[in-house]
XYZ file of C-alpha atoms in Angstrom:
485
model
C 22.776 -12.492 -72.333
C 19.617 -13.021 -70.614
C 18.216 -10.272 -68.324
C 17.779 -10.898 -64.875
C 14.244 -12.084 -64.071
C 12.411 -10.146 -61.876
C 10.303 -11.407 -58.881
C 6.799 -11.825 -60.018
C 4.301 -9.471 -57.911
C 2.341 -12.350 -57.948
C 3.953 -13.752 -54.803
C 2.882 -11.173 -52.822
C -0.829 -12.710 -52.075
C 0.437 -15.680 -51.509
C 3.602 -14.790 -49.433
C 0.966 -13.159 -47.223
C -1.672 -15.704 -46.975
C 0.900 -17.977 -45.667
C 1.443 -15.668 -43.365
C -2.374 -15.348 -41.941
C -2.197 -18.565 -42.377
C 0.659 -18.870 -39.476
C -0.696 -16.607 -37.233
C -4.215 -18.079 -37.612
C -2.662 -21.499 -36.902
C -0.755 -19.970 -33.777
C -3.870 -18.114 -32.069
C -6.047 -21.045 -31.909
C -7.346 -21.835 -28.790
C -6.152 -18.529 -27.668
C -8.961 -16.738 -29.769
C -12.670 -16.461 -28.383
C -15.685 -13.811 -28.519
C -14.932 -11.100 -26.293
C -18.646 -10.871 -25.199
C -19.482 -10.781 -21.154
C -19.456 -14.196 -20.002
C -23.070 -15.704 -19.150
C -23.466 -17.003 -15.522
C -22.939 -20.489 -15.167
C -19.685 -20.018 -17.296
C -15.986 -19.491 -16.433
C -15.183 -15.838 -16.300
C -11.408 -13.903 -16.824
C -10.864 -12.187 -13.521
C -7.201 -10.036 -14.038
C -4.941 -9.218 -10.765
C -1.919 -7.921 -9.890
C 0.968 -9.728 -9.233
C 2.926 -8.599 -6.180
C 0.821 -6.888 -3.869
C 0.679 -9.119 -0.555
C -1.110 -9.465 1.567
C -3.979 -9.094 -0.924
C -2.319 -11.250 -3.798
C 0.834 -12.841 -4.046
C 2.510 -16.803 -4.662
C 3.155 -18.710 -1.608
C 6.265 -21.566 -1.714
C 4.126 -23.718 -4.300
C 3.536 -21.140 -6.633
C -0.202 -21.032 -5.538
C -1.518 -17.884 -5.788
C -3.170 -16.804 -2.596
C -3.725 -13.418 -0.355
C -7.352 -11.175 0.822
C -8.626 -10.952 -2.830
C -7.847 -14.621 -3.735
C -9.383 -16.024 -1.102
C -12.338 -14.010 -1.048
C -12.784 -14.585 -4.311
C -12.783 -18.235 -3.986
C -15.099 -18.079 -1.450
C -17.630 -15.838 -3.375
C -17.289 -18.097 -6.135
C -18.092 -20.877 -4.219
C -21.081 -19.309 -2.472
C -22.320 -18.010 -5.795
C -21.902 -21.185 -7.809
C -19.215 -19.743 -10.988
C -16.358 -20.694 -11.960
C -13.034 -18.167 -12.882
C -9.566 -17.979 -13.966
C -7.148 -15.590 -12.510
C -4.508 -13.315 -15.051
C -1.959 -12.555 -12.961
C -0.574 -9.195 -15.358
C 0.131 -6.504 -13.177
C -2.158 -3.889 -12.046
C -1.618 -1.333 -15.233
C -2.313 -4.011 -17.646
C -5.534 -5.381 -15.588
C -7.020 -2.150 -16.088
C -6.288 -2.290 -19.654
C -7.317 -5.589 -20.037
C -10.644 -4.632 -18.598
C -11.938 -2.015 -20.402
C -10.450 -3.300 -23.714
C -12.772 -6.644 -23.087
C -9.626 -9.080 -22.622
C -11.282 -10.069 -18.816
C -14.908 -9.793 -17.065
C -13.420 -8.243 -14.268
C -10.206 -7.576 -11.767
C -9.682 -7.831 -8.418
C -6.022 -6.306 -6.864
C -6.537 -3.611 -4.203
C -8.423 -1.399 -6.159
C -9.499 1.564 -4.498
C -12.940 3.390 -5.388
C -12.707 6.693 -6.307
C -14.790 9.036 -8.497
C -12.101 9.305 -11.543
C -12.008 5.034 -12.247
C -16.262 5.268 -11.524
C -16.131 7.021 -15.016
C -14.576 4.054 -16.609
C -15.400 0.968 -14.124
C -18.813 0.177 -12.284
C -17.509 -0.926 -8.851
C -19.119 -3.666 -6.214
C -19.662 -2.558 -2.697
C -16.481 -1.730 -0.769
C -14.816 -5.393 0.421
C -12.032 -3.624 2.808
C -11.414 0.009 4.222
C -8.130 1.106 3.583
C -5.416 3.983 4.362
C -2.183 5.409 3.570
C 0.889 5.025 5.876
C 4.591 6.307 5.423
C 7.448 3.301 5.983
C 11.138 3.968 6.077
C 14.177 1.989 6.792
C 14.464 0.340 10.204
C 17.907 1.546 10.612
C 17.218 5.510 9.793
C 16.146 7.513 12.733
C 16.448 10.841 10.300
C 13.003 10.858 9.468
C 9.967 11.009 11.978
C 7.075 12.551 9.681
C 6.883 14.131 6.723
C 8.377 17.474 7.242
C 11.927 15.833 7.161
C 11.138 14.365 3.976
C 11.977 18.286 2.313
C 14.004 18.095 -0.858
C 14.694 13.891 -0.615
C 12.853 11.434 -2.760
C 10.192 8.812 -1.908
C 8.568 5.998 -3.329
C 5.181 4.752 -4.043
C 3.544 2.158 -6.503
C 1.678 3.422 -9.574
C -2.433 3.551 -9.033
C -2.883 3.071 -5.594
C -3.676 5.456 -2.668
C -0.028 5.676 -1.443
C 0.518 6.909 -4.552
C -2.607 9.154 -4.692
C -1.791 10.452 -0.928
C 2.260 11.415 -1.709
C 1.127 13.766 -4.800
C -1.652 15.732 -2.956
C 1.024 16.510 -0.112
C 4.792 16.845 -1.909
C 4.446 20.493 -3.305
C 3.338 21.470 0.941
C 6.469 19.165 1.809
C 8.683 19.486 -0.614
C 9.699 16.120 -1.842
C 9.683 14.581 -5.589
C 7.887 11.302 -6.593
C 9.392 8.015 -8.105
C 6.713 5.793 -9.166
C 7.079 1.987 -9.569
C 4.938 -0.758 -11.265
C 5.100 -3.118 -7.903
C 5.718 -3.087 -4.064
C 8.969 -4.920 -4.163
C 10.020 -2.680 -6.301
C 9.136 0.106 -4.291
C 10.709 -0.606 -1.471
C 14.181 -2.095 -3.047
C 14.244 2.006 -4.125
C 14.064 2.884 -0.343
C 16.392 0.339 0.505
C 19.303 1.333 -2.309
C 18.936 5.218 -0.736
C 17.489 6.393 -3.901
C 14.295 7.645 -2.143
C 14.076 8.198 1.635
C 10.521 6.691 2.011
C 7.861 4.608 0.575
C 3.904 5.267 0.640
C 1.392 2.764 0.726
C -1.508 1.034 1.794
C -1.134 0.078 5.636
C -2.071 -3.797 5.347
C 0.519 -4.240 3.049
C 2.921 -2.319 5.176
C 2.011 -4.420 8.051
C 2.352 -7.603 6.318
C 5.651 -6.952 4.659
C 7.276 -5.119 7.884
C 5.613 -8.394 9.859
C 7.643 -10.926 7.284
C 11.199 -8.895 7.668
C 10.914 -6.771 5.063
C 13.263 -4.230 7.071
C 11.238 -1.077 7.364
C 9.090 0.618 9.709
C 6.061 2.911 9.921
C 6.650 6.200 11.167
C 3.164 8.153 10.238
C -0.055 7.460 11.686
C -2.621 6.097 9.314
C -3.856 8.328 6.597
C -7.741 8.310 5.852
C -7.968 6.548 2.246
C -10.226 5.015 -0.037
C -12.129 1.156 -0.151
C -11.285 -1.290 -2.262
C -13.791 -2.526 -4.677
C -14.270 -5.475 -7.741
C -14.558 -3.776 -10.964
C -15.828 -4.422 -13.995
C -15.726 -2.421 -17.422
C -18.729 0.741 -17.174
C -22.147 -0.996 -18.440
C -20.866 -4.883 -18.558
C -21.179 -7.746 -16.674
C -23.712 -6.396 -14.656
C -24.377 -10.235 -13.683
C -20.959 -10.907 -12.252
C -21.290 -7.755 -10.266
C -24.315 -8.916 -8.622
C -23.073 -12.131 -7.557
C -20.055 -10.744 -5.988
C -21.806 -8.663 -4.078
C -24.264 -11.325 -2.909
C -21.435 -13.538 -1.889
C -19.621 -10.204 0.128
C -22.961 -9.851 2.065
C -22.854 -13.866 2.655
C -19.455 -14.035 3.826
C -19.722 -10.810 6.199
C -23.038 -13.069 7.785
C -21.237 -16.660 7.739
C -18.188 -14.915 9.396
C -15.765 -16.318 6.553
C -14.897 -12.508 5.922
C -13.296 -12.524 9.068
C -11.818 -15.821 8.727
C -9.812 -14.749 5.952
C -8.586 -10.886 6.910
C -7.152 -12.536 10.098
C -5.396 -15.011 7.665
C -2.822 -12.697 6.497
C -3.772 -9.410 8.752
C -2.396 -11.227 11.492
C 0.236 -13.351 10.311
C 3.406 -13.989 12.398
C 7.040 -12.982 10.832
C 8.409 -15.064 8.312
C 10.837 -17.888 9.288
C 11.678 -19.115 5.765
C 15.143 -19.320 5.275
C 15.870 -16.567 2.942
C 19.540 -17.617 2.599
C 20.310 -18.673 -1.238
C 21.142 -22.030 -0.922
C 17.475 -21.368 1.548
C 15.914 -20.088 -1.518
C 17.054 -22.410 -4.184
C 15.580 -24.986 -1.742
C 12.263 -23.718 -1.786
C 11.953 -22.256 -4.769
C 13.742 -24.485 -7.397
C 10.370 -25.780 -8.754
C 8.892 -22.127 -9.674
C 12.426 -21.423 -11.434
C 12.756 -24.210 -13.382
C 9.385 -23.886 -14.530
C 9.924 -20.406 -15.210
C 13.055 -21.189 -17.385
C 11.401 -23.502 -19.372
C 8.788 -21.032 -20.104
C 11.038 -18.563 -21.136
C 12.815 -21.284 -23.103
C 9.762 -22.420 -24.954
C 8.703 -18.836 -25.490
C 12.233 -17.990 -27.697
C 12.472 -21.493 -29.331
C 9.166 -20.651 -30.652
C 9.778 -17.256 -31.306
C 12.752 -17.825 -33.020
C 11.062 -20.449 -35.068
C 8.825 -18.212 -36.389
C 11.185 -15.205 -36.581
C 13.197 -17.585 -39.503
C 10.640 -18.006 -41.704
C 9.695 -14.128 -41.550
C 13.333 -13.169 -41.417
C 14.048 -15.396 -44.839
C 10.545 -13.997 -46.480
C 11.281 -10.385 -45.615
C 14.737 -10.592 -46.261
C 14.161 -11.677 -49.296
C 11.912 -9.188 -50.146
C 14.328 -6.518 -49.365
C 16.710 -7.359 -51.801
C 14.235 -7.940 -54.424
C 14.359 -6.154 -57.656
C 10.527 -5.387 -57.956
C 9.611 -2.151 -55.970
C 6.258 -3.531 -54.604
C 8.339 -6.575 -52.787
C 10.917 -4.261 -51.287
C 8.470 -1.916 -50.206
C 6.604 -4.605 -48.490
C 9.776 -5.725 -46.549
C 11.310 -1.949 -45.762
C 7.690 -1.381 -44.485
C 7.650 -4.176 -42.378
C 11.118 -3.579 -40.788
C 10.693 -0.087 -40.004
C 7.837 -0.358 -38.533
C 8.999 -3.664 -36.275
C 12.709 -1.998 -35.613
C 10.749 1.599 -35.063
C 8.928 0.702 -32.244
C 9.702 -0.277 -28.402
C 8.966 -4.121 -27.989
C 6.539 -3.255 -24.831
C 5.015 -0.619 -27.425
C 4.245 -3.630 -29.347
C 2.964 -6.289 -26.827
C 0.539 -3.930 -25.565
C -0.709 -3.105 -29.292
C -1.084 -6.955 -30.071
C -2.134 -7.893 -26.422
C -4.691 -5.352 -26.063
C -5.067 -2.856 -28.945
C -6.034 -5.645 -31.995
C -8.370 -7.290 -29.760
C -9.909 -4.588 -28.888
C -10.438 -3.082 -32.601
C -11.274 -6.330 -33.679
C -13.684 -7.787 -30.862
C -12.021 -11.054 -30.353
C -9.977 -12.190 -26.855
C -6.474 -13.483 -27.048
C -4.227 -15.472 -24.456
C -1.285 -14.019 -22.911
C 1.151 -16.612 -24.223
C -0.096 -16.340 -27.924
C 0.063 -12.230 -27.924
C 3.947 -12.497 -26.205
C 4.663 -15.512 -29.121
C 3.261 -13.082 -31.768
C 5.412 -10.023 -30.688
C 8.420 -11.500 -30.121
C 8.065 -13.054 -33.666
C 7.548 -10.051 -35.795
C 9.820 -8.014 -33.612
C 12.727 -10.761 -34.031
C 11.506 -11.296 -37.199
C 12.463 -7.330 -38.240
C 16.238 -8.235 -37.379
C 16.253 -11.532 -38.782
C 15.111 -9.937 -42.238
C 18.093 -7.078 -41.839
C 20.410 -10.628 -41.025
C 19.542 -11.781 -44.036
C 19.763 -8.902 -46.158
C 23.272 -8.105 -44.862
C 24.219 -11.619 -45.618
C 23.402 -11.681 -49.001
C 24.827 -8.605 -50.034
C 28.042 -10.029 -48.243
C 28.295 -12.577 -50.996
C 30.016 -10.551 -54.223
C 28.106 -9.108 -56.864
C 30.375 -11.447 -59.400
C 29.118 -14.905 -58.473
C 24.787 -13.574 -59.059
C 26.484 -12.427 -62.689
C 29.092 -15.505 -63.348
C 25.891 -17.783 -62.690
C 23.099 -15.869 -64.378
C 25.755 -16.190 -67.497
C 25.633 -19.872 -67.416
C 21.825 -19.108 -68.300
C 20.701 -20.005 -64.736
C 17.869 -18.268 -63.659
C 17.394 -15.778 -61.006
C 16.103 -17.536 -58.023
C 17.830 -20.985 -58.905
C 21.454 -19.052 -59.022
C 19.857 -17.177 -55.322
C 19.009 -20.560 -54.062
C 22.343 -22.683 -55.120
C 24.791 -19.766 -55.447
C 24.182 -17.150 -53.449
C 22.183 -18.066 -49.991
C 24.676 -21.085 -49.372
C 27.633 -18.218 -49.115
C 25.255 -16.013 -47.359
C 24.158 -18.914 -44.932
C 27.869 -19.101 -43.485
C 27.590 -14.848 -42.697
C 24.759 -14.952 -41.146
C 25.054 -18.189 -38.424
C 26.973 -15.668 -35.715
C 24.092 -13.541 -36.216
C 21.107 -15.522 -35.587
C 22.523 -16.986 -32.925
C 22.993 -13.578 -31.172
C 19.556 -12.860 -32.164
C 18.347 -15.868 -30.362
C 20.383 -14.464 -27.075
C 18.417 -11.306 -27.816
C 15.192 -12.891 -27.927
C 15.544 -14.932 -24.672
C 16.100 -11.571 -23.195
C 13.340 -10.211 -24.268
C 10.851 -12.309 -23.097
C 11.570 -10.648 -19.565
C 9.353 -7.799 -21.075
C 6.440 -10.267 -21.750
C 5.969 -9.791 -17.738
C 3.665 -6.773 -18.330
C 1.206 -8.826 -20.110
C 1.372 -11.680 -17.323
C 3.639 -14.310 -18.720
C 5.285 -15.569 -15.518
C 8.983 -16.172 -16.957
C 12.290 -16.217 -15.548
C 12.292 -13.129 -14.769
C 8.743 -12.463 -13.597
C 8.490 -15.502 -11.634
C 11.709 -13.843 -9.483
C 9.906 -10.655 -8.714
C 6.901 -12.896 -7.987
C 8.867 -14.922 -5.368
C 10.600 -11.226 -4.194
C 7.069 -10.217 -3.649
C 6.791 -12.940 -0.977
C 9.783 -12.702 1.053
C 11.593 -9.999 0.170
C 14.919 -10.812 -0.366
C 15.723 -9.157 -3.956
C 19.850 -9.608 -3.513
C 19.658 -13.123 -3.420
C 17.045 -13.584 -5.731
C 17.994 -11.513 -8.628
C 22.016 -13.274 -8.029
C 20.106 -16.500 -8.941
C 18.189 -15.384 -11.747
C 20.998 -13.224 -13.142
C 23.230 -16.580 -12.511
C 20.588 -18.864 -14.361
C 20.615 -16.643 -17.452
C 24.292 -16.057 -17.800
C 24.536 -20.066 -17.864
C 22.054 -20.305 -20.698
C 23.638 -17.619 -22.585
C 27.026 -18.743 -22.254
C 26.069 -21.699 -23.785
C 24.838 -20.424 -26.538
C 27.715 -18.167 -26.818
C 29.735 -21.269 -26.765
C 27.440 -23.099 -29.328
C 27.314 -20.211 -31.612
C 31.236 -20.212 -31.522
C 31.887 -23.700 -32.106
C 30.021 -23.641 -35.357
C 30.962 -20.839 -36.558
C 34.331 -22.993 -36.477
C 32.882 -25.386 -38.257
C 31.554 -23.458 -41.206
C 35.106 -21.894 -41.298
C 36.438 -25.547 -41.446
């Protein structure tokens, strides 16, 4: 009887060049020199992505507010051309100084601990610090009834800055959120008794029915300022603050505060059938990005899933050390852990730029990838040990009797499995949000961000992705019924 033959280490160059080979294929377009961008050129100009009135979506999805319109206008007055990555505030300050954009704009205040790391341009609005708290609680007048209760603020900014120097005098603890809506859907639950933050977007969101009120006078706080990353883009820089000074002569500066300083309430109807109305367009779109993104994902995830898995059941060390290695590390780590990593850490070691879309296809690859491998394992040591030996003792050889014996058996074990997987997957692409993929998921907080009505908004987006996953449930069933058959 013939021994078994053993995978050939061979394989293992080639296994991976296919796999560079993939990724290569999949970055692209999305790959370019992450050198400051010469004037005349487009530059990468980050934001956040709910902080109205400064930036938010309006009804068409269009992203407007202070800092988009004055930096429309500057670019027009200067003569350059930009694109806006809407990721969050967090991730725009990573995605500065790592060299993934020339610059962010999102209520960024100016203070001596971000001069370190940023060189700022002249202050383009004079802020402050203001307490809000629900319109219906008359508990609270200032901040000495705040003692032993929670409040709320929104990581980075001076509400946030403002609540830490005074909570130890007051006596309160700190929640900290990534966005306003956020923020204040904590006050609102009764989780925290008040939110801190900037005044004009207190105003703005108590002037569109947000349901709070102010209760503080205005606290003294910092200006906000255009950054770029310490000793770059000094040419950008310049031009913005040329345009500033040209739009504080023309009077356009003006023009565009009283925009949105002194908007009237909202009269949107914020009913759902209201909101489906208006916002069935930026849904839909966001579903089929979210769609696209796991179909993709997925795609990938098979052919890593079959390699790796594979490799784990292989009878030469190096292979199975290759494939433990890869699953550990992928099953080891938090997916969020490993968007950032891909989104802003290999970039940055390796000097290159990469889109959004391409670093959220790339993680949710490898990371599905990791479970599709363990799928695959599990389903071929499902199939007995007997029918590898009865067919390797008809002299057939190792991977013919694993092709034609074994993965055919193993196939039918692991069907319920991927297709769980794929549910998996399409809910995890909700986490691509903190590297500014506007899915399902983000696009809801996006639209929240504007009117402020998160009941309503999350019971359609929780409604939309229970009917996609039920049908997949119900596909998933119906051939697993099949196979059965």
């Amino acid at each position: 009887m013939k021994k078994p033959q053993r995978s050939r280490p061979v394989l293992v160059p080639i296994v991976l060049a296919l796999f560079v080979t993939l990724l290569g294929a999949l970055l692209g377009p999305g790959v370019a020199s992450a050198q400051p961008t010469p004037s005349g050129q487009n530059y990468s100009i980050a934001t956040d992505t709910t902080f109205a009135p400064f930036e938010f979506q309006d009804e068409s999805g269009k992203l407007v507010g202070i800092d988009m319109d004055l930096l429309a206008a500057i670019a027009a007055d200067q003569g350059f051309t930009y694109d806006v990555e809407q990721v969050g505030f967090d991730t725009a300050l990573q995605g500065v100084t790592s060299g993934q954009f020339n610059g962010m704009i999102a209520g960024m205040s100016i203070t001596d601990a971000r001069k370190a790391t940023f060189d700022f341009s002249e202050p383009y609005f004079d802020s402050g610090v203001q307490m809000a708290i629900l319109d219906s609680n008359n508990d609270i007048e200032g901040y000495e009834d705040l003692r032993g209760k929670s409040v709320a603020v929104k990581n980075g900014t001076e509400g946030a800055t403002f609540a830490t120097s005074i909570a130890d005098q007051y006596g309160f603890t700190i929640r900290s959120f990534d966005d306003s809506a956020t923020m204040f859907e904590e006050v609102k639950t009764g989780n925290s008794a008040a939110a801190f933050e900037d005044y004009p977007v207190l105003a703005y969101g108590i002037k569109q029915g947000n349901g709070f009120k102010t209760v503080t006078d205005k606290e003294s706080g910092a200006s906000y300022g255009f950054a770029v990353a310490k000793g770059t883009n000094a040419q950008l820089l310049e031009q913005f603050n040329t345009g500033l000074e040209n739009l504080r002569a023309n009077g356009q500066y003006d023009e565009i505060l009283n925009t949105y300083l002194s908007a009237d309430a909202s009269t949107s109807d914020n009913s759902i059938p209201g909101l489906i109305a208006s916002s069935w367009q930026l849904l839909l779109k966001g579903l089929w990005l979210t769609i696209v993104l796991t179909v993709i994902s997925i795609a990938i995830a098979l052919i890593l899933g079959a390699i790796f898995g594979l490799f784990r059941v292989s009878t030469n060390i190096v292979l199975r050390g290759i494939g433990t290695t890869y699953v550990d590390i992928f099953r080891g780590t938090p997916l969020l852990v490993q968007a950032f990593f891909i989104y802003f850490g290999v970039p940055a070691a390796l000097g290159f730029q990469m889109g959004a879309f391409t670093a959220g296809i790339i993680t949710l690859s490898l990371n599905a990838g990791a479970y599709m491998a363990e799928i695959v394992r599990g389903g071929i040591l499902a199939v007995d040990k007997g029918q590898m030996e009865a067919s390797r003792s008809l002299g057939i050889s190792y991977l013919k009797s694993m092709r034609r014996v074994v993965m055919p058996q193993a196939i039918r074990t692991m069907i319920p499995s991927y297709i769980n997987q794929f549910v998996i997957t399409l809910k995890d692409t909700s986490l691509l949000s903190v590297i500014g993929i506007a899915e399902l998921t983000q696009t809801g907080r996006l639209i929240i961000a504007r009117n402020f009505e998160s009941f309503n908004m999350w019971l359609i987006i929780g409604v939309m992705y229970f009917i996609i996953i039920m049908a997949l449930t119900k596909l998933s069933n119906r051939l697993e019924k099949r196979i059965n058959k």
